[in-house]
Amino acid sequence: IMLQLICALLAVSAGNGVMMTTRRQVLVRSIAGISFPITAVSAVESTVTESKEEIRSRLLMAIEKDSSQVETLVNQLIQFDPSDGNGATSSALDGRWELIWAQGVRKFSPLLGLPRPLRPTSQQLLGISQLQSGQAQRAANTLSSGILGPIRLVLSSNIEKRDSSTLEIFPPFWLDLNFGSNQWRLVDADSDATFRATQARSLEEQKAPRNLYVQLYLEDSKQPGDLRISKVVAGDPVIVGATFLHRRISTS
């Protein structure tokens, strides 16, 4: 189960007005798993633009009901990215975020697929103000409550902006177990390969490049409730393609 916990943490380690068809927008849709003929993009955007707030509302309701429509609504909302493809460089990225939905993670993290009474709460902390002194340029991800009870697992790693929309995750990787006022370091890995080896990955998987997370949608009010959507587009083959929807808890 410890290997599953580590995998779960790695998964979260760690997302317009009148719209015009541009190469960047077509690329974002492709990354998000949506394939539209270029000639059809304008018609689709026109339909979705008129109901942005409704889509957001229906998305949150669908998540509460564990509806099969969540993925479709996520893909529709991505078209209205308030950061306009600059999520990785926006100050709105900083804060404490709770994972409220994930797609493509159950194959390596059964914990995230547990029913809600047992499913741990997963949070992500981004930004220097969210981390301990001396941990600048690091991101922290936590799992607590649910089946873990009083145990709190914290996985932190270095994080860098690869480009305006992409974050790169790299070592060292630290996995700490917290129980009350006590803390134990379970993993201290100085490379991606070493960290993946702790998860019993194959040699080929250990040699895979670093994980890249594209921020597909980022609301920038910096208020609790903001939504953020990200997707793993390169790196660990076990998690490439996984999509995450986080909701802001706070900015500090």
PDB file of N, CA, C and O in Angstrom, residues 153-191:
ATOM      1  N   LEU A 153       0.579  12.321   4.703  1.00  0.00           N
ATOM      2  CA  LEU A 153       1.720  12.079   3.829  1.00  0.00           C
ATOM      3  C   LEU A 153       1.990  13.321   2.998  1.00  0.00           C
ATOM      4  O   LEU A 153       1.066  13.937   2.459  1.00  0.00           O
ATOM      5  N   VAL A 154       3.260  13.704   2.918  1.00  0.00           N
ATOM      6  CA  VAL A 154       3.645  14.902   2.180  1.00  0.00           C
ATOM      7  C   VAL A 154       4.754  14.556   1.193  1.00  0.00           C
ATOM      8  O   VAL A 154       5.828  14.091   1.590  1.00  0.00           O
ATOM      9  N   LEU A 155       4.476  14.779  -0.076  1.00  0.00           N
ATOM     10  CA  LEU A 155       5.486  14.589  -1.111  1.00  0.00           C
ATOM     11  C   LEU A 155       5.857  15.957  -1.666  1.00  0.00           C
ATOM     12  O   LEU A 155       4.992  16.710  -2.103  1.00  0.00           O
ATOM     13  N   SER A 156       7.134  16.297  -1.641  1.00  0.00           N
ATOM     14  CA  SER A 156       7.565  17.573  -2.209  1.00  0.00           C
ATOM     15  C   SER A 156       8.645  17.325  -3.251  1.00  0.00           C
ATOM     16  O   SER A 156       9.368  16.330  -3.207  1.00  0.00           O
ATOM     17  N   SER A 157       8.712  18.232  -4.199  1.00  0.00           N
ATOM     18  CA  SER A 157       9.690  18.118  -5.277  1.00  0.00           C
ATOM     19  C   SER A 157      10.021  19.507  -5.783  1.00  0.00           C
ATOM     20  O   SER A 157       9.291  20.472  -5.524  1.00  0.00           O
ATOM     21  N   ASN A 158      11.116  19.623  -6.502  1.00  0.00           N
ATOM     22  CA  ASN A 158      11.432  20.886  -7.149  1.00  0.00           C
ATOM     23  C   ASN A 158      10.473  21.095  -8.305  1.00  0.00           C
ATOM     24  O   ASN A 158       9.999  20.129  -8.924  1.00  0.00           O
ATOM     25  N   ILE A 159      10.207  22.344  -8.594  1.00  0.00           N
ATOM     26  CA  ILE A 159       9.283  22.670  -9.671  1.00  0.00           C
ATOM     27  C   ILE A 159       9.808  23.891 -10.415  1.00  0.00           C
ATOM     28  O   ILE A 159      10.355  24.814  -9.807  1.00  0.00           O
ATOM     29  N   GLU A 160       9.684  23.870 -11.728  1.00  0.00           N
ATOM     30  CA  GLU A 160      10.192  24.949 -12.557  1.00  0.00           C
ATOM     31  C   GLU A 160       9.218  25.228 -13.685  1.00  0.00           C
ATOM     32  O   GLU A 160       8.516  24.318 -14.147  1.00  0.00           O
ATOM     33  N   LYS A 161       9.176  26.462 -14.146  1.00  0.00           N
ATOM     34  CA  LYS A 161       8.324  26.829 -15.263  1.00  0.00           C
ATOM     35  C   LYS A 161       9.050  26.525 -16.566  1.00  0.00           C
ATOM     36  O   LYS A 161      10.052  27.153 -16.878  1.00  0.00           O
ATOM     37  N   ARG A 162       8.537  25.552 -17.301  1.00  0.00           N
ATOM     38  CA  ARG A 162       9.157  25.141 -18.564  1.00  0.00           C
ATOM     39  C   ARG A 162       8.841  26.173 -19.660  1.00  0.00           C
ATOM     40  O   ARG A 162       9.682  26.523 -20.460  1.00  0.00           O
ATOM     41  N   ASP A 163       7.598  26.626 -19.694  1.00  0.00           N
ATOM     42  CA  ASP A 163       7.179  27.699 -20.589  1.00  0.00           C
ATOM     43  C   ASP A 163       5.950  28.348 -19.977  1.00  0.00           C
ATOM     44  O   ASP A 163       5.628  28.096 -18.810  1.00  0.00           O
ATOM     45  N   SER A 164       5.236  29.169 -20.723  1.00  0.00           N
ATOM     46  CA  SER A 164       4.140  29.942 -20.146  1.00  0.00           C
ATOM     47  C   SER A 164       3.000  29.091 -19.603  1.00  0.00           C
ATOM     48  O   SER A 164       2.234  29.540 -18.748  1.00  0.00           O
ATOM     49  N   SER A 165       2.867  27.852 -20.077  1.00  0.00           N
ATOM     50  CA  SER A 165       1.754  27.010 -19.626  1.00  0.00           C
ATOM     51  C   SER A 165       2.193  25.715 -18.954  1.00  0.00           C
ATOM     52  O   SER A 165       1.358  24.972 -18.452  1.00  0.00           O
ATOM     53  N   THR A 166       3.497  25.435 -18.926  1.00  0.00           N
ATOM     54  CA  THR A 166       3.979  24.111 -18.498  1.00  0.00           C
ATOM     55  C   THR A 166       4.908  24.176 -17.298  1.00  0.00           C
ATOM     56  O   THR A 166       5.829  24.991 -17.249  1.00  0.00           O
ATOM     57  N   LEU A 167       4.657  23.290 -16.337  1.00  0.00           N
ATOM     58  CA  LEU A 167       5.515  23.135 -15.172  1.00  0.00           C
ATOM     59  C   LEU A 167       6.300  21.833 -15.291  1.00  0.00           C
ATOM     60  O   LEU A 167       5.754  20.805 -15.688  1.00  0.00           O
ATOM     61  N   GLU A 168       7.577  21.873 -14.937  1.00  0.00           N
ATOM     62  CA  GLU A 168       8.431  20.680 -14.949  1.00  0.00           C
ATOM     63  C   GLU A 168       8.721  20.264 -13.513  1.00  0.00           C
ATOM     64  O   GLU A 168       9.088  21.085 -12.674  1.00  0.00           O
ATOM     65  N   ILE A 169       8.536  18.980 -13.241  1.00  0.00           N
ATOM     66  CA  ILE A 169       8.763  18.448 -11.892  1.00  0.00           C
ATOM     67  C   ILE A 169      10.078  17.678 -11.883  1.00  0.00           C
ATOM     68  O   ILE A 169      10.316  16.835 -12.740  1.00  0.00           O
ATOM     69  N   PHE A 170      10.932  17.983 -10.901  1.00  0.00           N
ATOM     70  CA  PHE A 170      12.224  17.298 -10.869  1.00  0.00           C
ATOM     71  C   PHE A 170      12.734  17.148  -9.435  1.00  0.00           C
ATOM     72  O   PHE A 170      12.199  17.770  -8.518  1.00  0.00           O
ATOM     73  N   PRO A 171      13.745  16.291  -9.232  1.00  0.00           N
ATOM     74  CA  PRO A 171      14.230  15.987  -7.884  1.00  0.00           C
ATOM     75  C   PRO A 171      14.963  17.170  -7.248  1.00  0.00           C
ATOM     76  O   PRO A 171      15.260  18.149  -7.921  1.00  0.00           O
ATOM     77  N   PRO A 172      15.219  16.994  -5.909  1.00  0.00           N
ATOM     78  CA  PRO A 172      14.980  15.802  -5.083  1.00  0.00           C
ATOM     79  C   PRO A 172      13.516  15.629  -4.705  1.00  0.00           C
ATOM     80  O   PRO A 172      12.793  16.602  -4.545  1.00  0.00           O
ATOM     81  N   PHE A 173      13.120  14.346  -4.549  1.00  0.00           N
ATOM     82  CA  PHE A 173      11.774  13.998  -4.110  1.00  0.00           C
ATOM     83  C   PHE A 173      11.844  13.561  -2.656  1.00  0.00           C
ATOM     84  O   PHE A 173      12.609  12.670  -2.315  1.00  0.00           O
ATOM     85  N   TRP A 174      11.032  14.195  -1.813  1.00  0.00           N
ATOM     86  CA  TRP A 174      10.980  13.836  -0.400  1.00  0.00           C
ATOM     87  C   TRP A 174       9.575  13.382  -0.060  1.00  0.00           C
ATOM     88  O   TRP A 174       8.601  14.097  -0.312  1.00  0.00           O
ATOM     89  N   LEU A 175       9.456  12.209   0.519  1.00  0.00           N
ATOM     90  CA  LEU A 175       8.171  11.720   0.990  1.00  0.00           C
ATOM     91  C   LEU A 175       8.236  11.616   2.505  1.00  0.00           C
ATOM     92  O   LEU A 175       9.023  10.841   3.052  1.00  0.00           O
ATOM     93  N   ASP A 176       7.433  12.419   3.189  1.00  0.00           N
ATOM     94  CA  ASP A 176       7.424  12.454   4.646  1.00  0.00           C
ATOM     95  C   ASP A 176       6.093  11.968   5.191  1.00  0.00           C
ATOM     96  O   ASP A 176       5.032  12.226   4.611  1.00  0.00           O
ATOM     97  N   LEU A 177       6.165  11.255   6.294  1.00  0.00           N
ATOM     98  CA  LEU A 177       4.978  10.801   7.006  1.00  0.00           C
ATOM     99  C   LEU A 177       4.881  11.593   8.299  1.00  0.00           C
ATOM    100  O   LEU A 177       5.825  11.624   9.095  1.00  0.00           O
ATOM    101  N   ASN A 178       3.734  12.244   8.487  1.00  0.00           N
ATOM    102  CA  ASN A 178       3.498  13.029   9.700  1.00  0.00           C
ATOM    103  C   ASN A 178       2.414  12.379  10.545  1.00  0.00           C
ATOM    104  O   ASN A 178       1.358  11.994  10.033  1.00  0.00           O
ATOM    105  N   PHE A 179       2.699  12.255  11.827  1.00  0.00           N
ATOM    106  CA  PHE A 179       1.724  11.711  12.774  1.00  0.00           C
ATOM    107  C   PHE A 179       1.819  12.561  14.034  1.00  0.00           C
ATOM    108  O   PHE A 179       2.805  12.476  14.778  1.00  0.00           O
ATOM    109  N   GLY A 180       0.799  13.404  14.241  1.00  0.00           N
ATOM    110  CA  GLY A 180       0.872  14.331  15.356  1.00  0.00           C
ATOM    111  C   GLY A 180       2.028  15.289  15.151  1.00  0.00           C
ATOM    112  O   GLY A 180       2.172  15.894  14.090  1.00  0.00           O
ATOM    113  N   SER A 181       2.889  15.414  16.147  1.00  0.00           N
ATOM    114  CA  SER A 181       4.041  16.310  16.045  1.00  0.00           C
ATOM    115  C   SER A 181       5.281  15.596  15.516  1.00  0.00           C
ATOM    116  O   SER A 181       6.350  16.201  15.411  1.00  0.00           O
ATOM    117  N   ASN A 182       5.143  14.330  15.182  1.00  0.00           N
ATOM    118  CA  ASN A 182       6.281  13.541  14.700  1.00  0.00           C
ATOM    119  C   ASN A 182       6.309  13.481  13.182  1.00  0.00           C
ATOM    120  O   ASN A 182       5.266  13.474  12.514  1.00  0.00           O
ATOM    121  N   GLN A 183       7.528  13.438  12.625  1.00  0.00           N
ATOM    122  CA  GLN A 183       7.694  13.349  11.176  1.00  0.00           C
ATOM    123  C   GLN A 183       8.839  12.397  10.842  1.00  0.00           C
ATOM    124  O   GLN A 183       9.893  12.425  11.465  1.00  0.00           O
ATOM    125  N   TRP A 184       8.594  11.538   9.854  1.00  0.00           N
ATOM    126  CA  TRP A 184       9.610  10.605   9.390  1.00  0.00           C
ATOM    127  C   TRP A 184       9.747  10.737   7.880  1.00  0.00           C
ATOM    128  O   TRP A 184       8.742  10.818   7.167  1.00  0.00           O
ATOM    129  N   ARG A 185      10.986  10.778   7.390  1.00  0.00           N
ATOM    130  CA  ARG A 185      11.221  10.821   5.951  1.00  0.00           C
ATOM    131  C   ARG A 185      11.299   9.389   5.427  1.00  0.00           C
ATOM    132  O   ARG A 185      12.186   8.617   5.775  1.00  0.00           O
ATOM    133  N   LEU A 186      10.357   9.031   4.583  1.00  0.00           N
ATOM    134  CA  LEU A 186      10.276   7.682   4.031  1.00  0.00           C
ATOM    135  C   LEU A 186      11.090   7.529   2.760  1.00  0.00           C
ATOM    136  O   LEU A 186      11.627   6.451   2.492  1.00  0.00           O
ATOM    137  N   VAL A 187      11.159   8.606   1.971  1.00  0.00           N
ATOM    138  CA  VAL A 187      11.890   8.557   0.711  1.00  0.00           C
ATOM    139  C   VAL A 187      12.668   9.854   0.531  1.00  0.00           C
ATOM    140  O   VAL A 187      12.138  10.940   0.769  1.00  0.00           O
ATOM    141  N   ASP A 188      13.920   9.718   0.115  1.00  0.00           N
ATOM    142  CA  ASP A 188      14.748  10.871  -0.250  1.00  0.00           C
ATOM    143  C   ASP A 188      15.468  10.484  -1.534  1.00  0.00           C
ATOM    144  O   ASP A 188      16.513   9.841  -1.507  1.00  0.00           O
ATOM    145  N   ALA A 189      14.880  10.833  -2.672  1.00  0.00           N
ATOM    146  CA  ALA A 189      15.391  10.398  -3.973  1.00  0.00           C
ATOM    147  C   ALA A 189      15.994  11.570  -4.729  1.00  0.00           C
ATOM    148  O   ALA A 189      15.359  12.618  -4.873  1.00  0.00           O
ATOM    149  N   ASP A 190      17.202  11.389  -5.224  1.00  0.00           N
ATOM    150  CA  ASP A 190      17.889  12.466  -5.924  1.00  0.00           C
ATOM    151  C   ASP A 190      17.767  12.379  -7.437  1.00  0.00           C
ATOM    152  O   ASP A 190      18.443  13.110  -8.164  1.00  0.00           O
ATOM    153  N   SER A 191      16.905  11.491  -7.933  1.00  0.00           N
ATOM    154  CA  SER A 191      16.672  11.399  -9.369  1.00  0.00           C
ATOM    155  C   SER A 191      15.292  10.818  -9.621  1.00  0.00           C
ATOM    156  O   SER A 191      14.710  10.160  -8.753  1.00  0.00           O
TER     157      SER A 191
END
